[in-house]
Coordinates of C-alpha atoms and ligand atoms in Angstrom, one line a residue:
X1176 CA 156.2 55.9 -52.9
X1177 CA 160.0 56.9 -52.8
X1178 CA 161.8 55.1 -56.2
X1179 CA 165.3 54.7 -56.1
X1180 CA 167.0 54.8 -60.2
X1181 CA 170.1 53.5 -60.9
X1182 CA 172.3 55.6 -62.9
X1183 CA 176.2 56.4 -63.8
X1184 CA 178.0 59.8 -63.9
X1185 CA 177.8 61.5 -67.3
X1186 CA 181.1 64.0 -67.9
X1187 CA 181.0 67.6 -68.5
X1188 CA 178.1 68.5 -65.9
X1189 CA 180.1 71.3 -64.5
X1190 CA 177.9 74.8 -63.9
X1191 CA 179.7 77.5 -65.9
X1192 CA 179.5 81.3 -65.6
X1193 CA 175.3 80.7 -65.4
X1194 CA 174.5 77.2 -64.3
X1195 CA 174.7 74.0 -66.7
X1196 CA 173.8 75.0 -70.4
X1197 CA 173.9 72.4 -73.1
X1198 CA 171.8 71.7 -76.2
X1199 CA 168.2 70.3 -75.7
X1200 CA 169.6 67.1 -77.1
X1201 CA 172.3 66.6 -74.2
X1202 CA 169.4 67.0 -71.3
X1203 CA 167.2 64.7 -73.2
X1204 CA 169.6 61.5 -73.0
X1205 CA 168.0 59.3 -70.4
X1206 CA 169.3 60.3 -66.3
X1207 CA 171.0 63.4 -67.7
X1208 CA 168.7 66.2 -66.6
X1209 CA 167.9 63.8 -63.3
X1210 CA 171.8 63.2 -62.4
X1211 CA 172.4 66.9 -62.4
X1212 CA 169.0 67.8 -60.5
X1213 CA 169.8 65.0 -57.9
X1214 CA 173.3 66.2 -57.5
X1215 CA 171.8 69.2 -56.6
X1216 CA 169.6 67.6 -53.7
X1217 CA 172.6 65.6 -52.8
X1218 CA 175.3 68.9 -53.1
X1219 CA 172.5 71.3 -50.9
X1220 CA 170.6 68.7 -48.8
X1221 CA 167.2 70.4 -47.8
X1222 CA 166.5 71.4 -44.2
X1223 CA 163.3 70.0 -42.7
X1224 CA 160.6 71.6 -43.9
X1225 CA 162.2 73.3 -46.9
X1226 CA 160.7 74.9 -49.8
X1227 CA 162.2 74.9 -53.2
X1228 CA 161.2 77.4 -55.8
X1229 CA 161.0 76.1 -59.3
X1230 CA 160.3 78.2 -62.5
X1231 CA 161.7 79.0 -66.0
X1232 CA 161.6 81.0 -69.1
X1233 CA 159.1 79.2 -71.0
X1234 CA 161.7 77.2 -73.4
X1235 CA 161.1 74.2 -75.2
X1236 CA 161.7 71.4 -72.6
X1237 CA 160.7 73.0 -69.6
X1238 CA 157.8 71.5 -68.9
X1239 CA 159.0 67.8 -68.5
X1240 CA 161.6 69.1 -66.6
X1241 CA 159.4 70.6 -64.1
X1242 CA 157.5 67.9 -63.5
X1243 CA 160.1 65.6 -63.0
X1244 CA 161.8 68.4 -60.7
X1245 CA 158.6 68.2 -58.4
X1246 CA 158.5 64.4 -58.3
X1247 CA 162.2 64.4 -57.6
X1248 CA 161.9 67.3 -54.7
X1249 CA 159.5 65.0 -53.2
X1250 CA 161.5 62.0 -53.2
X1251 CA 164.4 64.0 -51.6
X1252 CA 162.2 65.2 -48.7
X1253 CA 161.2 69.0 -49.5
X1254 CA 157.7 70.0 -47.8
X1255 CA 156.7 72.6 -50.4
X1256 CA 157.5 73.4 -53.7
X1257 CA 156.5 77.0 -55.6
X1258 CA 156.1 76.7 -59.0
X1259 CA 155.2 79.8 -61.6
X1260 CA 151.9 79.1 -63.5
X1261 CA 152.6 77.4 -66.7
X1262 CA 156.1 76.9 -65.7
X1263 CA 157.2 80.5 -65.8
X1264 CA 159.2 82.4 -63.7
X1265 CA 161.9 85.1 -64.7
X1266 CA 165.3 84.8 -63.1
X1267 CA 164.6 88.2 -61.1
X1268 CA 161.2 87.1 -60.4
X1269 CA 162.5 83.7 -58.9
X1270 CA 165.2 85.5 -57.2
X1271 CA 162.4 87.1 -55.6
X1272 CA 159.9 84.6 -54.6
X1273 CA 162.8 82.9 -53.1
X1274 CA 163.8 85.3 -50.6
X1275 CA 160.2 86.3 -49.6
X1276 CA 158.9 82.9 -49.4
X1277 CA 161.6 82.1 -47.1
X1278 CA 162.7 79.5 -49.6
X1279 CA 166.0 77.1 -49.3
X1280 CA 166.6 77.5 -53.0
X1281 CA 165.3 77.4 -56.1
X1282 CA 166.0 75.9 -60.0
X1283 CA 165.5 78.1 -62.6
X1284 CA 164.9 76.5 -66.0
X1285 CA 166.7 78.7 -68.6
X1286 CA 169.9 78.9 -70.9
X1287 CA 169.0 82.6 -70.9
X1288 CA 169.8 84.8 -73.9
X1289 CA 170.4 81.2 -75.9
X1290 CA 168.1 80.3 -78.6
X1291 CA 165.7 77.8 -77.8
X1292 CA 163.8 74.6 -79.4
X1293 CA 164.4 70.7 -79.8
X1294 CA 167.7 71.8 -81.5
X1295 CA 168.8 75.2 -79.5
X1296 CA 169.9 75.2 -75.8
X1297 CA 168.7 74.3 -72.0
X1298 CA 169.7 75.2 -68.8
X1299 CA 169.4 74.9 -65.4
X1300 CA 170.3 77.1 -62.7
X1301 CA 170.3 76.4 -58.7
X1302 CA 169.8 79.5 -56.5
X1303 CA 170.5 79.6 -53.1
X1304 CA 168.6 81.1 -50.1
X1305 CA 169.5 84.4 -50.8
X1306 CA 167.9 84.0 -54.0
X1307 CA 171.4 84.0 -55.7
X1308 CA 173.2 82.1 -57.8
X1309 CA 174.7 79.5 -56.3
X1310 CA 178.6 80.5 -55.1
X1311 CA 181.5 78.9 -56.7
X1312 CA 181.9 76.5 -53.4
X1313 CA 178.2 75.4 -54.2
X1314 CA 178.7 74.7 -58.2
X1315 CA 181.8 72.9 -57.4
X1316 CA 180.3 70.9 -54.8
X1317 CA 177.1 69.9 -57.2
X1318 CA 179.9 69.2 -59.9
X1319 CA 181.9 66.8 -58.1
X1320 CA 178.7 64.9 -56.9
X1321 CA 178.0 64.6 -60.8
X1322 CA 180.9 62.6 -61.0
X1323 CA 180.1 60.0 -58.6
X1324 CA 176.2 59.7 -58.9
X1325 CA 174.8 56.3 -59.1
X1326 CA 171.2 56.5 -58.1
X1327 CA 168.6 59.4 -58.4
X1328 CA 165.2 59.5 -56.1
X1329 CA 161.7 59.6 -57.5
X1330 CA 158.0 59.2 -56.7
X1331 CA 155.2 57.6 -58.5
X1332 CA 153.2 60.8 -59.2
X1333 CA 151.1 62.1 -62.0
X1334 CA 152.3 65.4 -63.8
X1335 CA 151.0 69.0 -62.2
X1336 CA 148.5 71.2 -64.0
X1337 CA 150.8 73.6 -64.4
X1338 CA 148.2 75.9 -65.9
X1339 CA 145.9 76.5 -63.0
X1340 CA 146.8 78.7 -60.0
X1341 CA 146.3 76.2 -56.7
X1342 CA 147.8 73.4 -54.7
X1343 CA 148.3 70.1 -55.0
X1344 CA 149.9 67.0 -53.0
X1345 CA 152.6 64.8 -54.3
X1346 CA 153.4 62.8 -51.4
X1347 CA 154.1 64.8 -48.2
X1348 CA 154.9 67.6 -50.1
X1349 CA 152.4 70.4 -50.9
X1350 CA 153.0 72.0 -54.6
X1351 CA 151.6 75.7 -55.4
X1352 CA 151.0 76.9 -58.5
X1353 CA 151.6 80.6 -58.3
X1354 CA 150.9 84.0 -60.1
X1355 CA 154.5 84.1 -61.7
X1356 CA 153.9 88.1 -61.9
X1357 CA 152.3 89.3 -58.6
X1358 CA 155.1 89.5 -56.2
X1359 CA 157.2 90.9 -58.9
X1360 CA 154.9 93.4 -59.8
X1361 CA 154.5 94.7 -56.5
X1362 CA 158.4 95.0 -55.5
X1363 CA 158.6 96.9 -58.6
X1364 CA 155.8 99.1 -57.2
X1365 CA 157.6 99.7 -54.0
X1366 CA 160.7 100.8 -55.6
X1367 CA 159.9 103.5 -58.1
X1368 CA 158.2 106.5 -58.3
X1369 CA 155.0 105.0 -60.7
X1370 CA 152.7 107.9 -60.2
X1371 CA 155.5 110.0 -61.7
X1372 CA 156.2 107.8 -64.6
X1373 CA 151.9 107.4 -65.3
X1374 CA 152.0 111.3 -65.4
X1375 CA 154.7 111.3 -67.9
X1376 CA 153.3 108.7 -70.1
X1377 CA 149.7 110.7 -69.6
X1378 CA 151.6 113.3 -71.1
X1379 CA 152.8 111.8 -74.1
X1380 CA 155.8 110.1 -73.2
X1381 CA 156.3 106.6 -75.5
X1382 CA 158.3 103.4 -75.4
X1383 CA 158.5 100.1 -76.9
X1384 CA 159.8 97.3 -75.1
X1385 CA 160.8 94.3 -77.1
X1386 CA 160.3 91.0 -74.7
X1387 CA 161.6 89.1 -78.1
X1388 CA 158.7 86.5 -77.4
X1389 CA 160.9 85.2 -74.1
X1390 CA 159.6 85.6 -70.5
X1391 CA 159.3 88.8 -69.5
X1392 CA 156.2 89.6 -71.8
X1393 CA 153.5 88.5 -68.9
X1394 CA 155.5 90.8 -66.9
X1395 CA 156.3 93.8 -69.3
X1396 CA 152.3 94.1 -70.1
X1397 CA 151.3 93.9 -66.6
X1398 CA 153.6 96.5 -65.6
X1399 CA 153.9 99.0 -68.7
X1400 CA 150.8 98.7 -70.0
X1401 CA 148.2 97.6 -67.1
X1402 CA 149.8 99.9 -64.1
X1403 CA 152.1 102.4 -65.8
X1404 CA 149.5 103.2 -68.4
X1405 CA 151.4 102.4 -71.8
X1406 CA 149.1 101.9 -74.8
X1407 CA 148.9 98.0 -75.5
X1408 CA 151.0 97.2 -78.4
X1409 CA 154.1 99.1 -76.2
X1410 CA 155.2 95.5 -75.7
X1411 CA 156.0 93.7 -78.2
X1412 CA 156.6 90.1 -79.3
X1413 CA 154.8 89.7 -75.7
X1414 CA 153.8 85.9 -76.0
X1415 CA 156.5 83.7 -74.3
X1416 CA 157.4 81.1 -77.2
X1417 CA 159.0 78.0 -76.5
X1418 CA 161.6 78.5 -79.7
X1419 CA 161.4 82.2 -79.1
X1420 CA 159.8 82.6 -82.1
X1421 CA 162.8 81.2 -84.1
X1422 CA 164.7 84.3 -82.7
X1423 CA 167.8 84.6 -80.7
X1424 CA 166.4 86.2 -77.4
X1425 CA 169.5 88.2 -76.7
X1426 CA 168.9 92.1 -76.3
X1427 CA 172.2 93.4 -77.8
X1428 CA 172.1 95.6 -81.3
X1429 CA 172.5 92.4 -83.4
X1430 CA 169.8 90.3 -82.0
X1431 CA 167.3 93.2 -81.0
X1432 CA 168.0 95.0 -84.5
X1433 CA 164.3 95.8 -85.3
X1434 CA 164.3 97.8 -82.0
X1435 CA 167.4 99.3 -82.7
X1436 CA 166.4 100.5 -86.3
X1437 CA 163.1 101.9 -84.9
X1438 CA 165.1 104.0 -81.9
X1439 CA 167.1 105.3 -84.9
X1440 CA 164.4 106.1 -87.0
X1441 CA 162.4 109.1 -87.6
X1442 CA 158.9 107.2 -85.8
X1443 CA 161.0 106.7 -82.8
X1444 CA 159.5 106.7 -79.5
X1445 CA 160.9 108.4 -76.8
X1446 CA 162.6 105.3 -74.9
X1447 CA 163.4 101.8 -76.1
X1448 CA 164.4 98.9 -74.4
X1449 CA 164.5 94.9 -74.5
X1450 CA 165.2 92.2 -72.6
X1451 CA 166.4 88.5 -73.0
X1452 CA 165.2 84.9 -72.3
X1453 CA 164.9 85.0 -68.7
X1454 CA 164.2 88.5 -68.2
X1455 CA 167.7 89.5 -66.3
X1456 CA 169.1 91.4 -68.9
X1457 CA 168.6 94.6 -70.6
X1458 CA 169.1 96.7 -73.6
X1459 CA 168.5 100.6 -73.3
X1460 CA 168.0 103.2 -76.4
X1461 CA 166.5 106.6 -76.2
X1462 CA 165.3 108.5 -79.4
X1463 CA 168.6 108.3 -81.7
X1464 CA 171.1 107.2 -78.9
X1465 CA 172.0 103.9 -77.8
X1466 CA 173.4 103.4 -74.2
X1467 CA 176.1 100.7 -73.6
X1468 CA 175.4 98.6 -70.4
X1469 CA 178.7 100.2 -68.9
X1470 CA 177.2 104.0 -69.2
X1471 CA 174.0 102.5 -68.5
X1472 CA 175.0 101.2 -64.8
X1473 CA 177.0 104.6 -64.0
X1474 CA 173.8 106.7 -65.1
X1475 CA 171.6 104.9 -63.0
X1476 CA 174.3 105.0 -59.8
X1477 CA 174.5 108.7 -60.6
X1478 CA 170.5 109.2 -61.0
X1479 CA 169.3 106.3 -58.7
X1480 CA 168.2 108.6 -55.8
X1481 CA 165.6 110.0 -58.1
X1482 CA 163.6 106.4 -57.4
X1483 CA 162.0 106.5 -53.9
X1484 CA 163.5 103.0 -53.3
X1485 CA 167.3 104.3 -53.5
X1486 CA 166.3 108.1 -51.9
X1487 CA 168.5 107.6 -49.0
X1488 CA 171.5 106.9 -51.2
X1489 CA 174.0 103.8 -52.3
X1490 CA 175.7 101.9 -50.0
X1491 CA 178.5 101.1 -53.0
X1492 CA 178.5 100.3 -56.8
X1493 CA 180.1 97.0 -57.8
X1494 CA 180.4 95.8 -61.4
X1495 CA 182.0 93.1 -63.5
X1496 CA 186.3 93.5 -64.3
X1497 CA 185.2 93.5 -68.2
X1498 CA 182.4 96.1 -67.7
X1499 CA 183.6 99.8 -68.1
X1500 CA 185.1 102.0 -65.5
X1501 CA 182.5 104.7 -65.9
X1502 CA 180.9 103.6 -62.9
X1503 CA 184.0 103.8 -60.9
X1504 CA 184.0 107.8 -61.9
X1505 CA 180.6 107.8 -60.3
X1506 CA 181.5 105.9 -57.1
X1507 CA 184.7 108.4 -57.1
X1508 CA 182.7 111.6 -56.9
X1509 CA 180.5 110.2 -54.5
X1510 CA 183.0 109.1 -52.1
X1511 CA 181.2 105.3 -52.5
X1512 CA 182.9 102.2 -52.3
X1513 CA 183.4 100.6 -56.2
X1514 CA 184.1 96.7 -56.2
X1515 CA 185.6 95.2 -59.2
X1516 CA 184.3 91.1 -59.8
X1517 CA 185.0 88.5 -62.0
X1518 CA 182.2 87.8 -64.5
X1519 CA 179.0 86.3 -63.4
X1520 CA 176.2 87.5 -61.2
X1521 CA 177.1 85.2 -58.2
X1522 CA 180.3 87.3 -57.2
X1523 CA 178.1 90.4 -56.3
X1524 CA 175.9 88.1 -53.6
X1525 CA 178.4 88.3 -50.7
X1526 CA 178.5 91.9 -51.2
X1527 CA 174.5 93.0 -51.5
X1528 CA 174.4 90.5 -48.5
X1529 CA 176.8 92.6 -46.6
X1530 CA 175.4 95.3 -47.4
X1531 CA 178.4 96.6 -49.4
X1532 CA 177.0 97.6 -52.4
X1533 CA 173.6 98.6 -53.4
X1534 CA 173.8 98.9 -57.6
X1535 CA 175.7 96.2 -59.5
X1536 CA 176.0 96.1 -63.4
X1537 CA 177.9 94.2 -66.0
X1538 CA 178.9 95.1 -69.8
X1539 CA 176.9 91.7 -70.6
X1540 CA 173.7 93.8 -70.4
X1541 CA 172.9 93.0 -66.7
X1542 CA 172.1 95.9 -64.3
X1543 CA 170.3 95.1 -60.8
X1544 CA 170.6 96.2 -56.9
X1545 CA 170.0 94.7 -53.5
X1546 CA 165.9 94.3 -54.2
X1547 CA 166.7 90.7 -55.1
X1548 CA 170.3 88.8 -56.0
X1549 CA 169.8 88.4 -60.1
X1550 CA 170.2 91.1 -62.5
X1551 CA 167.0 92.4 -63.6
X1552 CA 166.0 93.5 -67.1
X1553 CA 162.5 94.8 -66.0
X1554 CA 163.9 96.8 -63.2
X1555 CA 166.5 98.7 -65.3
X1556 CA 164.1 99.8 -67.5
X1557 CA 161.9 101.3 -64.7
X1558 CA 164.7 102.8 -63.0
X1559 CA 165.6 104.6 -66.2
X1560 CA 161.6 105.2 -67.0
X1561 CA 161.4 106.8 -63.2
X1562 CA 164.9 108.9 -63.8
X1563 CA 163.7 110.7 -67.1
X1564 CA 160.1 111.3 -65.5
X1565 CA 161.4 112.8 -62.5
X1566 CA 164.4 114.7 -64.1
X1567 CA 161.8 115.8 -67.5
X1568 CA 165.2 115.0 -69.6
X1569 CA 165.2 112.6 -72.9
X1570 CA 167.9 109.8 -73.0
X1571 CA 170.2 111.6 -75.2
X1572 CA 170.2 114.8 -72.9
X1573 CA 170.9 112.7 -70.2
X1574 CA 173.7 110.9 -71.8
X1575 CA 175.3 114.0 -72.5
X1576 CA 174.7 115.7 -69.2
X1577 CA 176.4 112.5 -68.0
X1578 CA 179.3 112.9 -69.7
X1579 CA 180.5 116.4 -69.3
X1580 CA 180.5 116.0 -65.8
X1581 CA 182.2 112.8 -65.6
X1582 CA 183.9 111.9 -69.1
X1583 CA 183.3 109.4 -71.5
X1584 CA 184.3 105.6 -71.3
X1585 CA 184.3 104.3 -75.0
X1586 CA 183.2 100.9 -74.8
X1587 CA 182.8 97.7 -77.3
X1588 CA 182.9 93.7 -76.9
X1589 CA 183.8 92.1 -79.9
X1590 CA 182.7 88.5 -79.9
X1591 CA 184.3 85.4 -81.8
X1592 CA 181.8 82.4 -81.5
X1593 CA 182.2 78.9 -82.0
X1594 CA 186.2 78.9 -82.5
X1595 CA 187.9 75.7 -82.0
X1596 CA 188.2 75.2 -78.2
X1597 CA 192.1 73.9 -78.6
X1598 CA 192.6 77.1 -80.6
X1599 CA 191.1 79.2 -78.0
X1600 CA 193.0 77.8 -75.3
X1601 CA 196.3 78.0 -76.9
X1602 CA 195.6 82.1 -77.6
X1603 CA 195.0 82.4 -73.7
X1604 CA 197.9 80.6 -72.7
X1605 CA 200.3 82.1 -74.9
X1606 CA 199.2 85.8 -73.9
X1607 CA 199.6 84.6 -70.4
X1608 CA 203.1 83.8 -71.0
X1609 CA 203.7 87.2 -72.5
X1610 CA 202.3 88.9 -69.6
X1611 CA 205.6 90.2 -67.9
X1612 CA 207.3 91.2 -71.5
X1613 CA 204.3 93.6 -72.5
X1614 CA 204.8 96.6 -70.1
X1615 CA 206.5 99.0 -72.1
X1616 CA 205.5 97.7 -75.5
X1617 CA 203.7 100.0 -77.8
X1618 CA 201.4 99.2 -80.3
X1619 CA 200.7 102.4 -82.5
X1620 CA 199.8 105.2 -80.0
X1621 CA 199.2 103.0 -77.3
X1622 CA 201.5 102.2 -74.5
X1623 CA 201.2 99.1 -72.3
X1624 CA 201.3 100.5 -68.8
X1625 CA 200.5 96.9 -67.2
X1626 CA 199.4 93.1 -67.8
X1627 CA 198.1 90.9 -65.7
X1628 CA 195.6 87.9 -65.5
X1629 CA 192.8 88.7 -63.2
X1630 CA 192.2 87.3 -59.5
X1631 CA 189.5 87.9 -57.2
X1632 CA 189.6 87.6 -53.3
X1633 CA 186.0 88.0 -52.2
X1634 CA 186.4 90.5 -49.5
X1635 CA 183.7 88.8 -47.6
X1636 CA 184.0 85.0 -47.3
X1637 CA 187.8 85.3 -48.7
X1638 CA 187.4 83.1 -51.7
X1639 CA 190.0 83.3 -54.2
X1640 CA 188.9 82.9 -58.1
X1641 CA 191.8 83.1 -60.4
X1642 CA 192.5 83.3 -64.4
X1643 CA 189.3 85.6 -64.5
X1644 CA 190.5 87.2 -67.9
X1645 CA 193.7 88.8 -69.2
X1646 CA 194.1 92.5 -68.6
X1647 CA 196.0 94.9 -70.9
X1648 CA 196.3 98.2 -69.4
X1649 CA 197.6 101.3 -71.6
X1650 CA 199.2 104.8 -70.5
X1651 CA 195.9 107.1 -70.1
X1652 CA 193.3 104.8 -69.1
X1653 CA 192.6 102.9 -72.4
X1654 CA 192.3 98.9 -71.6
X1655 CA 191.7 95.8 -73.4
X1656 CA 190.5 92.8 -71.9
X1657 CA 190.7 89.0 -73.4
X1658 CA 188.5 86.5 -71.8
X1659 CA 186.7 82.9 -73.0
X1660 CA 183.1 83.1 -72.4
X1661 CA 181.5 80.5 -69.6
X1662 CA 177.8 80.3 -71.2
X1663 CA 178.7 79.2 -74.6
X1664 CA 177.6 75.8 -76.1
X1665 CA 179.5 75.3 -79.4
X1666 CA 183.4 75.3 -79.0
X1667 CA 184.7 78.7 -77.4
X1668 CA 183.7 82.2 -77.5
X1669 CA 186.9 84.3 -77.1
X1670 CA 185.5 88.0 -75.7
X1671 CA 187.4 91.0 -76.2
X1672 CA 186.7 94.1 -74.4
X1673 CA 187.7 97.4 -75.6
X1674 CA 187.8 100.5 -73.7
X1675 CA 188.7 104.2 -74.1
X1676 CA 188.6 107.2 -71.5
X1677 CA 188.1 110.7 -72.8
X1678 CA 187.5 113.0 -70.1
X1679 CA 185.1 115.7 -69.8
X1680 CA 186.7 118.2 -72.1
X1681 CA 187.5 115.6 -74.6
X1682 CA 185.6 114.4 -78.1
X1683 CA 182.2 113.3 -76.0
X1684 CA 180.3 112.2 -79.1
X1685 CA 182.5 110.6 -81.5
X1686 CA 181.7 107.4 -83.2
X1687 CA 182.6 104.5 -81.1
X1688 CA 184.5 102.5 -83.9
X1689 CA 186.9 105.3 -84.6
X1690 CA 187.5 105.9 -81.0
X1691 CA 188.4 102.2 -80.2
X1692 CA 189.8 101.2 -83.9
X1693 CA 193.8 101.4 -82.7
X1694 CA 192.6 99.3 -79.6
X1695 CA 190.7 96.7 -82.1
X1696 CA 194.1 96.6 -84.3
X1697 CA 196.2 96.5 -80.8
X1698 CA 193.9 93.4 -79.7
X1699 CA 195.0 91.5 -82.7
X1700 CA 198.3 92.2 -82.3
X1701 CA 198.8 91.0 -78.7
X1702 CA 196.8 88.0 -79.1
X1703 CA 197.1 87.0 -82.4
X1704 CA 193.5 86.3 -82.9
X1705 CA 193.4 85.8 -86.6
X1706 CA 196.8 83.7 -86.5
X1707 CA 194.9 81.2 -83.7
X1708 CA 191.7 81.5 -85.2
X1709 CA 191.7 82.2 -88.5
X1710 CA 189.1 85.0 -88.0
X1711 CA 189.8 88.4 -89.5
X1712 CA 186.7 90.3 -87.8
X1713 CA 184.7 89.5 -84.9
X1714 CA 180.9 87.4 -85.1
X1715 CA 178.9 90.1 -82.9
X1716 CA 180.3 93.7 -82.0
X1717 CA 178.0 95.1 -79.0
Ligands
LIG3159 C1 175.5 85.2 -67.6 C2 175.8 85.4 -66.1 C3 176.7 86.9 -66.2 C4 177.4 86.9 -67.5 C5 176.8 87.0 -68.6 C6 178.3 86.3 -69.5 O1 174.9 85.9 -68.1 O2 174.7 85.4 -65.3 O3 176.7 87.3 -64.9 O4 178.4 88.6 -67.3 O5 176.4 85.2 -68.6 O6 179.2 85.2 -69.2 P1 180.2 84.7 -70.3 O7 180.8 86.3 -70.9 O8 181.2 83.8 -69.5 O9 178.9 84.0 -71.3 P2 173.3 85.0 -68.4 O10 172.3 86.4 -68.9 O11 173.2 84.6 -69.5 O12 172.6 84.3 -67.2

């Protein structure tokens, strides 16, 4: 029987860069989670016979929310729910399942790389029928509904056994508990030259993959160890835990330091990689060589045709605005279109659907292609493995070869976390007011060529997104970008992105911090970071 539960709106249920992300304790308030899910169902009513995909990264609070979402989906008229066994579906696997089974959409329960556990974070993302994150028009409709909501719908039904594959009935709705790995692993096998990678492994190629006790563990074991022949133990921290073992599942040089130290040490394997909470981010480190996400995008784009799935060539490349222009140089040489979008994978969806881009990437450790509509951590790892096996080259040699051909975009992101929101907003507002006066001004050896606030008009649906970050461009191609993060859950996070281009005959193997020192000094002078925030150094440099 369908039951109608009265409720009142909550403030602050506005999806950010990637869904609604809040502390678990916020989601645990009575009606809070249900209000948001009902707002999704009200904003995007299911068509007749619709399928909904539900899964998550295995973090604390996933299971009760999955059970509740199943009952609510039945009460709201869905005909079928596909849910990953154990409640598990990585974000890219969920995207694939939505596409493969023609679902109307999906709920992905994850706060991505944010820590998990009763005192940490939780999140809910809604993906649309193309498998990608809901575009702004949909997230705005969801937010609007959260502000007027007065009831949510559910059914009296017992919990589903999430741990056993099979089917169950909730009212008129069928629930299928599916293998979370099988469809995704088959998709990867269709894109990449598994025999070539297997041959490299048999020939002694070694790797370490850090799953960070998050969702990619089962996927990485099934693909890397079972199918590609890497020895057991190649996947480290492979069991998903509700609190990620107490770690911060963000695959960067700070939180994946153990992997970094291994890769820089005397016993480094040939290849090191990691993924995040929900499996959409990636970290790539060769023996003795870290590859920035921006460079990884450019290097993968330049070499993608070594993989069978991309042998016909690329239709175009897309990157988020703060991502370095390294990929633009590959696109220019190959005569490919290159699109610059705001931060957020959702902005790639229309380009991928329209066949305007094949490979997309972001500085925030995200790379992916038109095989799904999310960024995909293991996909990036497998494309790297395919390229290395086909070219019989090391990561370091590939990077040097790339820079010698295209030049090098030295790049770093400085994050100032949990700063006072008012101070952060004031910093950005002041910066915006100075935009007109900045051009022509010198900061040490750097002279400002142009400065603006990034605005984007989607070339497919013509949607306009304003205020997507402040860009300060210098003579010679160096750049500083200032942005406030849309994924933090405490105060504000200021991101400062520094980039300097060195041509192919320039200094290609110098320390990044040294190459970017003038830009870091200029960033503080331009934005008054210390003055506004009281911080004299970033919390995280990636
Ligand atoms: C999310 C989005 C990405 C975005 C990243 C950083 O990643 O999906 O597109 O680049 O956040 O966003 P921000 O700079 O606003 O914090 P994830 O992996 O957290 O879902």
